[in-house]
Coordinates of C-alpha atoms and ligand atoms in Angstrom, one line a residue:
X12 CA 0.0 0.0 0.0
X13 CA 1.4 3.4 -1.0
X14 CA 1.0 6.1 1.6
X15 CA 0.3 9.7 0.7
X16 CA 1.6 10.9 4.0
X17 CA 4.4 13.4 3.3
X18 CA 6.9 14.5 5.9
X19 CA 8.8 17.8 5.4
X20 CA 11.7 19.5 7.0
X21 CA 10.8 22.1 9.6
X22 CA 13.1 25.2 9.3
X23 CA 12.6 28.6 10.8
X24 CA 9.1 27.9 11.8
X25 CA 7.9 26.6 8.5
X26 CA 7.5 23.2 6.8
X27 CA 9.6 23.1 3.7
X28 CA 10.4 20.7 0.8
X29 CA 14.0 22.0 1.0
X30 CA 16.4 22.0 -1.9
X31 CA 17.7 18.5 -2.3
X32 CA 15.0 17.2 -4.6
X33 CA 15.5 13.9 -2.8
X34 CA 13.0 11.9 -0.7
X35 CA 12.9 8.5 1.0
X36 CA 10.3 6.1 2.2
X37 CA 9.4 5.0 5.7
X38 CA 8.3 1.4 6.0
X39 CA 5.5 0.3 8.3
X40 CA 7.2 -2.6 10.1
X41 CA 3.8 -4.3 10.8
X42 CA 3.2 -5.3 7.2
X43 CA 6.0 -3.8 5.1
X44 CA 3.8 -1.2 3.5
X45 CA 5.1 2.4 2.9
X46 CA 3.9 4.6 5.7
X47 CA 5.3 7.9 4.6
X48 CA 7.5 9.7 2.1
X49 CA 10.1 12.1 3.6
X50 CA 11.9 15.0 2.0
X51 CA 15.7 14.7 2.6
X52 CA 17.5 17.8 3.7
X53 CA 20.4 19.0 1.7
X54 CA 23.6 20.6 3.1
X55 CA 22.0 24.0 2.2
X56 CA 18.8 23.2 4.1
X57 CA 20.8 22.2 7.2
X58 CA 22.8 25.4 6.9
X59 CA 19.5 27.4 6.8
X60 CA 18.3 25.5 9.9
X61 CA 21.5 26.3 11.8
X62 CA 21.4 29.9 10.7
X63 CA 17.8 30.2 11.8
X64 CA 18.7 28.7 15.2
X65 CA 21.5 31.2 15.6
X66 CA 19.3 34.1 14.6
X67 CA 16.7 33.0 17.2
X68 CA 19.3 32.7 19.9
X69 CA 20.5 36.3 19.2
X70 CA 17.0 37.5 18.8
X71 CA 13.7 37.2 20.7
X72 CA 14.4 33.8 22.3
X73 CA 17.8 35.0 23.7
X74 CA 16.2 38.2 25.1
X75 CA 13.1 36.5 26.5
X76 CA 12.6 36.5 30.3
X77 CA 13.2 33.0 31.6
X78 CA 9.6 32.9 33.1
X79 CA 8.1 33.6 29.7
X80 CA 10.3 31.0 28.1
X81 CA 9.3 28.3 30.6
X82 CA 5.6 29.2 30.2
X83 CA 5.9 28.7 26.4
X84 CA 7.5 25.3 27.1
X85 CA 4.6 24.4 29.4
X86 CA 2.3 25.2 26.5
X87 CA 4.4 22.8 24.3
X88 CA 3.8 20.0 26.9
X89 CA 0.0 20.8 26.7
X90 CA 0.2 20.9 22.9
X91 CA 1.6 17.4 22.7
X92 CA -1.2 16.1 24.9
X93 CA -3.8 18.1 22.9
X94 CA -2.5 16.4 19.7
X95 CA -1.9 13.1 21.4
X96 CA -3.9 11.0 18.9
X97 CA -1.8 12.4 16.0
X98 CA 1.4 11.5 17.8
X99 CA 0.1 8.1 18.7
X100 CA -0.9 7.3 15.1
X101 CA 2.4 8.6 13.7
X102 CA 4.5 6.7 16.2
X103 CA 2.6 3.4 15.6
X104 CA 2.8 3.9 11.9
X105 CA 6.6 4.3 12.0
X106 CA 7.5 1.7 14.7
X107 CA 4.7 -0.9 14.9
X108 CA 4.6 -0.6 18.6
X109 CA 1.6 -1.8 20.6
X110 CA -1.0 0.9 21.1
X111 CA -1.0 0.9 24.9
X112 CA 2.7 1.4 25.1
X113 CA 2.6 4.4 22.9
X114 CA -0.6 5.9 24.2
X115 CA -0.1 5.4 27.9
X116 CA 3.7 5.6 28.3
X117 CA 5.6 7.2 25.4
X118 CA 3.5 10.2 24.4
X119 CA 2.6 11.3 28.0
X120 CA 6.3 10.8 28.9
X121 CA 7.3 13.1 26.0
X122 CA 5.0 15.9 27.4
X123 CA 6.3 15.3 30.9
X124 CA 9.9 15.8 29.9
X125 CA 9.1 19.4 29.1
X126 CA 7.4 19.9 32.5
X127 CA 10.2 18.2 34.4
X128 CA 13.0 20.3 32.9
X129 CA 11.1 23.6 33.0
X130 CA 10.6 23.0 36.8
X131 CA 14.3 22.2 37.3
X132 CA 15.2 25.5 35.5
X133 CA 12.6 27.4 37.5
X134 CA 14.0 26.0 40.7
X135 CA 17.4 27.7 39.8
X136 CA 21.0 26.6 40.1
X137 CA 23.1 26.7 43.2
X138 CA 24.8 30.0 42.2
X139 CA 27.6 29.6 44.6
X140 CA 29.5 32.8 45.7
X141 CA 33.2 32.4 46.7
X142 CA 34.9 35.3 48.4
X143 CA 38.6 35.9 47.7
X144 CA 40.4 37.9 50.3
X145 CA 42.6 40.6 48.7
X146 CA 45.9 42.0 50.0
X147 CA 44.5 45.5 50.3
X148 CA 41.8 44.4 52.7
X149 CA 39.1 44.2 50.0
X150 CA 37.3 41.2 48.8
X151 CA 36.5 39.7 45.4
X152 CA 33.1 38.1 45.0
X153 CA 33.2 35.2 42.5
X154 CA 29.7 34.4 41.3
X155 CA 28.7 31.4 39.1
X156 CA 26.7 32.5 36.1
X157 CA 25.3 30.2 33.4
X158 CA 24.5 31.1 29.8
X159 CA 22.8 28.9 27.3
X160 CA 25.4 26.8 25.3
X161 CA 24.1 28.1 22.0
X162 CA 22.9 26.1 19.0
X163 CA 22.5 22.5 19.9
X164 CA 22.5 19.7 17.3
X165 CA 20.5 16.7 18.5
X166 CA 20.7 13.4 16.6
X167 CA 18.3 10.7 17.6
X168 CA 17.7 6.9 17.2
X169 CA 14.6 5.1 16.2
X170 CA 13.7 3.0 19.3
X171 CA 11.8 5.7 21.3
X172 CA 11.4 8.4 18.7
X173 CA 9.3 11.1 20.4
X174 CA 10.7 10.2 23.9
X175 CA 14.2 10.7 22.5
X176 CA 13.4 13.9 20.6
X177 CA 11.8 15.5 23.6
X178 CA 14.5 14.2 26.0
X179 CA 16.9 16.3 23.8
X180 CA 14.6 19.2 23.1
X181 CA 13.2 19.8 26.6
X182 CA 16.5 20.5 28.4
X183 CA 18.0 22.3 25.4
X184 CA 15.1 24.8 25.2
X185 CA 14.5 25.1 28.9
X186 CA 18.1 26.3 29.4
X187 CA 17.6 28.8 26.7
X188 CA 19.4 27.2 23.7
X189 CA 18.1 26.8 20.2
X190 CA 18.4 23.6 18.3
X191 CA 18.3 21.6 15.1
X192 CA 17.0 18.0 15.5
X193 CA 17.8 15.1 13.2
X194 CA 15.4 12.2 13.9
X195 CA 16.2 8.7 12.7
X196 CA 15.4 8.2 9.0
X197 CA 13.3 5.1 10.2
X198 CA 11.0 7.1 12.4
X199 CA 10.8 10.8 11.4
X200 CA 7.0 11.4 11.9
X201 CA 6.6 12.5 15.5
X202 CA 9.6 14.9 15.5
X203 CA 8.0 16.5 12.4
X204 CA 4.7 16.9 14.3
X205 CA 6.6 18.6 17.1
X206 CA 7.3 21.6 14.8
X207 CA 3.5 22.2 14.6
X208 CA 3.2 22.1 18.4
X209 CA 6.1 24.5 18.8
X210 CA 4.3 27.0 16.4
X211 CA 1.0 26.6 18.2
X212 CA 2.6 27.2 21.6
X213 CA 4.2 30.4 20.4
X214 CA 7.8 29.3 20.4
X215 CA 9.6 31.9 18.2
X216 CA 10.6 30.9 14.7
X217 CA 14.0 29.3 14.4
X218 CA 14.2 28.1 18.0
X219 CA 13.4 24.5 17.1
X220 CA 14.2 23.1 13.7
X221 CA 13.9 19.5 12.3
X222 CA 15.9 18.2 9.3
X223 CA 15.4 14.8 7.8
X224 CA 17.8 12.3 6.2
X225 CA 20.5 9.7 6.9
X226 CA 23.9 9.9 8.6
X227 CA 27.1 10.3 6.6
X228 CA 26.8 12.5 3.5
X229 CA 23.3 13.4 4.5
X230 CA 21.4 15.5 7.0
X231 CA 23.1 13.9 10.1
X232 CA 26.6 14.3 8.8
X233 CA 25.9 17.8 7.5
X234 CA 24.5 18.8 10.8
X235 CA 27.3 17.5 13.1
X236 CA 30.0 19.0 10.8
X237 CA 28.3 22.4 10.7
X238 CA 30.6 25.1 12.3
X239 CA 27.6 27.0 13.5
X240 CA 26.7 24.2 15.9
X241 CA 28.0 24.8 19.4
X242 CA 27.4 21.3 20.9
X243 CA 26.1 17.9 19.7
X244 CA 23.8 15.7 21.7
X245 CA 23.7 12.2 20.3
X246 CA 21.9 9.0 21.1
X247 CA 22.5 5.9 19.0
X248 CA 25.1 3.2 18.2
X249 CA 28.6 3.3 19.5
X250 CA 30.2 3.3 16.1
X251 CA 28.1 6.3 15.1
X252 CA 29.0 8.0 18.4
X253 CA 32.7 7.6 17.5
X254 CA 32.2 9.3 14.1
X255 CA 30.2 12.1 15.7
X256 CA 32.9 12.6 18.3
X257 CA 35.4 13.1 15.5
X258 CA 33.2 15.7 13.9
X259 CA 32.8 17.5 17.2
X260 CA 36.6 17.7 17.6
X261 CA 36.7 20.2 14.7
X262 CA 36.0 23.5 16.3
X263 CA 36.2 21.8 19.8
X264 CA 32.5 21.5 20.2
X265 CA 31.1 19.8 23.3
X266 CA 29.5 16.4 22.8
X267 CA 27.2 14.2 24.8
X268 CA 27.0 10.5 23.7
X269 CA 24.4 8.0 24.9
X270 CA 25.3 4.8 23.1
X271 CA 24.8 1.1 23.0
X272 CA 24.9 -1.5 25.8
X273 CA 25.2 -5.2 26.4
X274 CA 23.4 -5.1 29.7
X275 CA 23.9 -7.8 32.4
X276 CA 21.4 -9.0 35.0
X277 CA 22.5 -11.0 38.1
X278 CA 19.9 -13.2 39.7
X279 CA 20.5 -14.7 43.1
X280 CA 18.7 -17.7 44.5
X281 CA 17.3 -15.7 47.4
X282 CA 15.3 -13.3 45.1
X283 CA 11.6 -13.1 44.9
X284 CA 11.4 -15.6 42.1
X285 CA 8.0 -14.6 40.6
X286 CA 8.8 -10.9 40.7
X287 CA 12.2 -11.5 39.1
X288 CA 10.7 -13.5 36.2
X289 CA 8.1 -10.8 35.6
X290 CA 10.7 -8.0 35.7
X291 CA 13.3 -9.8 33.7
X292 CA 10.8 -10.8 31.0
X293 CA 10.1 -7.1 30.6
X294 CA 13.8 -6.1 30.6
X295 CA 14.5 -8.7 27.9
X296 CA 11.5 -8.4 25.6
X297 CA 9.8 -4.9 26.1
X298 CA 9.7 -2.8 22.9
X299 CA 10.8 -6.0 21.0
X300 CA 14.1 -5.8 23.0
X301 CA 14.9 -2.5 21.2
X302 CA 15.8 -0.5 24.3
X303 CA 19.3 0.6 25.2
X304 CA 18.6 -0.4 28.9
X305 CA 17.3 -3.9 28.0
X306 CA 19.0 -7.1 29.4
X307 CA 20.9 -9.3 27.0
X308 CA 23.1 -11.2 29.4
X309 CA 21.7 -13.1 32.4
X310 CA 23.8 -14.6 35.2
X311 CA 21.7 -16.9 37.4
X312 CA 22.8 -18.6 40.6
X313 CA 23.3 -22.3 39.9
X314 CA 20.9 -23.6 42.5
X315 CA 17.9 -22.0 40.7
X316 CA 19.2 -22.1 37.1
X317 CA 17.0 -24.9 35.7
X318 CA 13.9 -23.6 37.3
X319 CA 14.7 -20.1 36.1
X320 CA 15.3 -21.1 32.5
X321 CA 11.9 -22.9 32.3
X322 CA 10.1 -20.0 33.9
X323 CA 11.6 -17.4 31.6
X324 CA 10.9 -19.6 28.6
X325 CA 7.3 -19.7 29.6
X326 CA 7.2 -16.0 30.1
X327 CA 8.9 -15.4 26.7
X328 CA 6.4 -17.6 25.0
X329 CA 3.5 -15.7 26.4
X330 CA 4.8 -12.3 25.4
X331 CA 2.9 -10.1 22.9
X332 CA 5.5 -7.9 21.3
X333 CA 5.5 -5.7 18.2
X334 CA 7.8 -6.1 15.2
X335 CA 11.4 -4.9 14.9
X336 CA 11.6 -1.4 13.6
X337 CA 12.1 -2.4 10.0
X338 CA 13.4 -5.0 7.6
X339 CA 17.1 -3.9 8.0
X340 CA 17.0 -4.3 11.8
X341 CA 15.0 -7.5 11.5
X342 CA 17.8 -8.9 9.3
X343 CA 20.4 -7.8 11.9
X344 CA 18.6 -9.5 14.7
X345 CA 18.1 -12.7 12.7
X346 CA 21.8 -12.7 11.8
X347 CA 22.6 -12.8 15.5
X348 CA 20.1 -15.6 15.9
X349 CA 22.1 -17.6 13.3
X350 CA 25.4 -16.6 15.0
X351 CA 24.2 -18.0 18.3
X352 CA 23.6 -21.4 16.7
X353 CA 26.9 -21.3 14.9
X354 CA 28.6 -20.5 18.2
X355 CA 27.0 -23.6 19.7
X356 CA 24.2 -22.1 21.8
X357 CA 21.3 -24.2 23.0
X358 CA 18.1 -22.5 21.8
X359 CA 15.7 -22.6 24.7
X360 CA 12.9 -20.8 22.8
X361 CA 12.5 -18.8 19.6
X362 CA 15.4 -18.2 17.3
X363 CA 13.5 -17.1 14.2
X364 CA 10.4 -15.4 12.7
X365 CA 7.0 -16.1 14.4
X366 CA 4.0 -17.3 12.4
X367 CA 1.8 -14.3 11.6
X368 CA -1.3 -14.0 9.6
X369 CA -1.0 -13.5 5.8
X370 CA -1.6 -9.7 5.9
X371 CA 1.4 -9.3 8.2
X372 CA 4.0 -11.5 6.4
X373 CA 5.8 -8.5 5.0
X374 CA 6.4 -7.2 8.5
X375 CA 9.6 -7.2 10.5
X376 CA 8.6 -9.9 13.0
X377 CA 11.1 -11.7 15.2
X378 CA 10.6 -14.2 18.0
X379 CA 11.5 -13.6 21.7
X380 CA 14.5 -15.8 22.0
X381 CA 16.5 -17.4 24.9
X382 CA 19.8 -19.2 24.7
X383 CA 22.0 -21.1 27.1
X384 CA 25.4 -22.9 26.9
X385 CA 27.7 -20.3 25.3
X386 CA 31.2 -19.6 26.6
X387 CA 31.6 -16.1 27.9
X388 CA 34.0 -15.2 25.1
X389 CA 31.3 -15.9 22.4
X390 CA 30.7 -12.9 20.1
X391 CA 27.0 -13.1 21.0
X392 CA 27.8 -12.2 24.6
X393 CA 30.0 -9.3 23.5
X394 CA 28.0 -7.5 20.8
X395 CA 24.7 -5.6 21.2
X396 CA 21.8 -7.4 19.4
X397 CA 19.2 -4.8 20.2
X398 CA 16.5 -7.4 19.9
X399 CA 14.1 -9.5 22.1
X400 CA 16.7 -12.0 23.2
X401 CA 19.0 -13.0 26.1
X402 CA 21.6 -15.6 27.0
X403 CA 21.4 -17.3 30.5
X404 CA 24.7 -18.3 32.2
X405 CA 24.9 -20.1 35.6
X406 CA 27.2 -19.0 38.4
X407 CA 28.2 -20.3 41.8
X408 CA 30.2 -17.5 43.5
X409 CA 29.1 -13.9 43.7
X410 CA 32.6 -12.7 42.5
X411 CA 32.3 -14.8 39.4
X412 CA 28.9 -13.3 38.5
X413 CA 30.4 -9.8 39.0
X414 CA 33.5 -10.7 36.9
X415 CA 31.4 -12.0 34.0
X416 CA 29.0 -9.1 34.2
X417 CA 31.8 -6.6 34.0
X418 CA 33.6 -8.4 31.2
X419 CA 32.2 -6.1 28.6
X420 CA 33.4 -3.0 26.7
X421 CA 29.9 -1.6 27.3
X422 CA 28.7 -0.2 30.6
X423 CA 25.2 1.2 30.4
X424 CA 22.7 -0.6 32.7
X425 CA 22.5 -3.6 34.9
X426 CA 20.0 -5.3 37.2
X427 CA 20.5 -7.3 40.4
X428 CA 17.8 -9.5 41.9
X429 CA 18.2 -10.6 45.5
X430 CA 16.3 -10.7 48.8
X431 CA 19.5 -9.8 50.6
X432 CA 19.7 -6.0 50.6
X433 CA 23.3 -5.7 51.6
X434 CA 24.5 -8.2 49.0
X435 CA 22.4 -6.6 46.3
X436 CA 23.9 -3.2 47.1
X437 CA 27.4 -4.6 47.2
X438 CA 27.0 -6.2 43.8
X439 CA 25.3 -3.1 42.3
X440 CA 28.3 -0.9 43.5
X441 CA 30.8 -3.4 41.9
X442 CA 29.2 -3.3 38.4
X443 CA 30.8 -1.0 35.9
X444 CA 27.6 0.7 34.6
X445 CA 25.9 4.1 34.6
X446 CA 22.6 2.8 36.2
X447 CA 21.9 -0.4 38.2
X448 CA 18.4 -1.4 39.3
X449 CA 18.0 -3.7 42.4
X450 CA 14.8 -5.8 42.2
X451 CA 13.3 -4.0 39.3
X452 CA 14.0 -2.4 35.9
X453 CA 13.4 0.9 34.1
X454 CA 12.2 2.9 37.1
X455 CA 13.4 6.3 35.8
X456 CA 13.2 9.5 37.8
X457 CA 14.1 12.2 35.2
X458 CA 15.9 14.2 37.9
X459 CA 18.5 11.5 38.2
X460 CA 21.7 11.0 36.2
X461 CA 21.5 8.9 33.1
X462 CA 24.4 7.7 30.9
X463 CA 27.0 5.0 30.4
X464 CA 30.6 4.2 30.9
X465 CA 33.1 2.7 28.4
X466 CA 31.6 2.2 24.9
X467 CA 28.2 3.1 26.3
X468 CA 28.9 6.8 26.2
X469 CA 30.3 10.0 27.5
X470 CA 28.4 12.5 29.8
X471 CA 25.3 12.3 31.9
X472 CA 21.8 13.6 31.1
X473 CA 18.8 14.1 33.4
X474 CA 17.9 16.6 36.0
X475 CA 20.6 19.1 36.9
X476 CA 23.2 17.0 35.0
X477 CA 21.6 18.2 31.7
X478 CA 22.3 21.7 32.9
X479 CA 26.1 21.0 32.7
X480 CA 25.8 20.1 29.0
X481 CA 23.3 22.8 28.0
X482 CA 24.9 25.8 29.7
X483 CA 28.3 27.5 29.7
X484 CA 29.5 28.2 33.2
X485 CA 31.0 31.6 33.7
X486 CA 32.7 33.1 36.8
X487 CA 31.9 36.7 37.3
X488 CA 34.5 38.2 39.7
X489 CA 33.7 41.5 41.2
X490 CA 36.5 43.2 43.0
X491 CA 35.2 45.2 46.0
X492 CA 37.5 47.9 47.3
X493 CA 38.2 47.9 51.1
X494 CA 35.9 50.9 51.4
X495 CA 32.9 49.0 50.0
X496 CA 33.4 45.8 51.9
Ligands
LIG25 P1 22.4 4.8 14.7 O1 23.7 5.2 15.4 O2 22.4 4.0 13.6 O3 21.6 6.1 14.3 C1 21.2 7.1 15.2 C2 21.1 8.5 14.5 O4 22.4 8.9 14.0 C3 20.2 8.4 13.3 O5 19.4 9.6 13.3 C4 21.2 8.4 12.1 O6 20.7 8.9 10.9 C5 22.3 9.2 12.6 N1 23.6 9.0 12.0 C6 24.1 7.9 11.6 N2 25.4 8.1 11.2 C7 25.7 9.4 11.4 C8 26.8 10.2 11.1 N3 28.0 9.7 10.6 N4 26.8 11.5 11.4 C9 25.7 12.0 12.0 N5 24.5 11.3 12.2 C10 24.6 10.0 11.9 O7 21.5 4.2 15.9 P2 20.1 3.6 15.8 O8 20.2 2.3 15.0 O9 19.1 4.6 15.3 O10 19.7 3.3 17.3 C11 20.0 2.1 18.0 C12 21.2 2.3 18.9 O11 21.0 3.4 19.8 C13 21.5 1.1 19.8 O12 22.9 0.9 19.8 C14 21.0 1.6 21.1 O13 21.7 0.9 22.2 C15 21.3 3.0 21.1 N6 20.5 3.8 22.1 C16 21.2 4.3 23.2 C17 20.4 4.9 24.2 C18 21.1 5.5 25.4 O14 20.5 6.3 26.1 N7 22.3 5.1 25.7 C19 19.1 5.1 24.0 C20 18.5 4.6 22.8 C21 19.2 4.0 21.9

């Protein structure tokens, strides 16, 4: 089925075809039909977007009272919810996600992100003043002062399209920056709709821009290489993060990288077994496993290993999950399913494409999959699959579980399941990751730090940590003469 939905770039407050004359298709992963046609931004279009963002920064937006700015962002949050059905339809069409997940979690969360960050900005920074005693008896007052960083380039992945776009836009705009957003070529629809919401809320033209296209030699590459960009906020694959970091080195632009993971989960015999199975089934299979925080490596205490494998198999087989994001990613997941077998894994469940009804055979479906029996050095246990799958390894000693969990170049997230609070805390502290959940998964307070170590990224986002990236800290030093002290 050919779609007549057309998605345009959003530059300087207007939707535009741009100048490239090129377009590309978005595939609906449920059935393989074309869900939209997108205009690809040229280098000139990206330049116009960056120039518009700079002008807005130097114009009305930059001069605006902080209170007025935050009120406008509150209206953006309201606008997302007022148009929630449009956002839901667009997100489902691009990603094939289940309705409830998009309607009840992702779209409200996108609106919430604006509210959370505007409240943090309204609460103010710590504005420390340090007094320096001067030889003449006077004093110098050193005051912290923060300015917006400038024009932010945000480059986003496809797994949580609107959540990611607003996770970048909300702090950038709340701290007074302007921005150009490049959504994933696989899922451009909701970012495009955000332009309409910005206009309706009264955000000045040029503050928020969206350019569409691919990475290298396309909109993404043009954007991160643009000298008018002051900082780059990227979420995506580690390899892309490395390329973007190279771009950011030219002109010494700041960079925040939220990258891939190969997240471990350690399960002790003294855990609440039923709760662990329920939580781990979510951390492995939610969003078709396409979540950077998802679990792909399980380490389960030997004494409950067999019982655990059977219980997680049953949970996997009763999951209702959506498709992978598209045919390319489906192929990648299936190639890892083949690799697992080549490396000698025992397939506990899944390992292929599920049976679907005839109307859906063109879709990007994959089975929830569990393996056991691989040695720790297997490639499957080192590389991120980003699909609904996990490998389960037994362990006897706590230190062996920690060692295996830490034997990864990645370090994004981990989980520990145990009824012994002290042990769980000790293990959580020993794991080399940016976030570790004890007896749960994905509880996210947006005020807390978020990010990874090693190949999982550089920098922290969330709460006040987003302020560090989105502002430039200046010291204003006022020298007071002895007479005025
Ligand atoms: P990707 O790196 O392929 O693409 C991400 C974005 O970068 C896309 O918009 C793409 O067009 C753009 N891009 C690609 N090459 C570029 C280049 N050379 N210059 C500029 N832009 C370029 O990632 P993906 O496949 O969209 O997303 C999946 C990955 O994202 C997984 O590895 C996942 O773990 C990671 N992820 C991480 C987090 C986190 O917070 N750490 C969150 C979500 C997803």
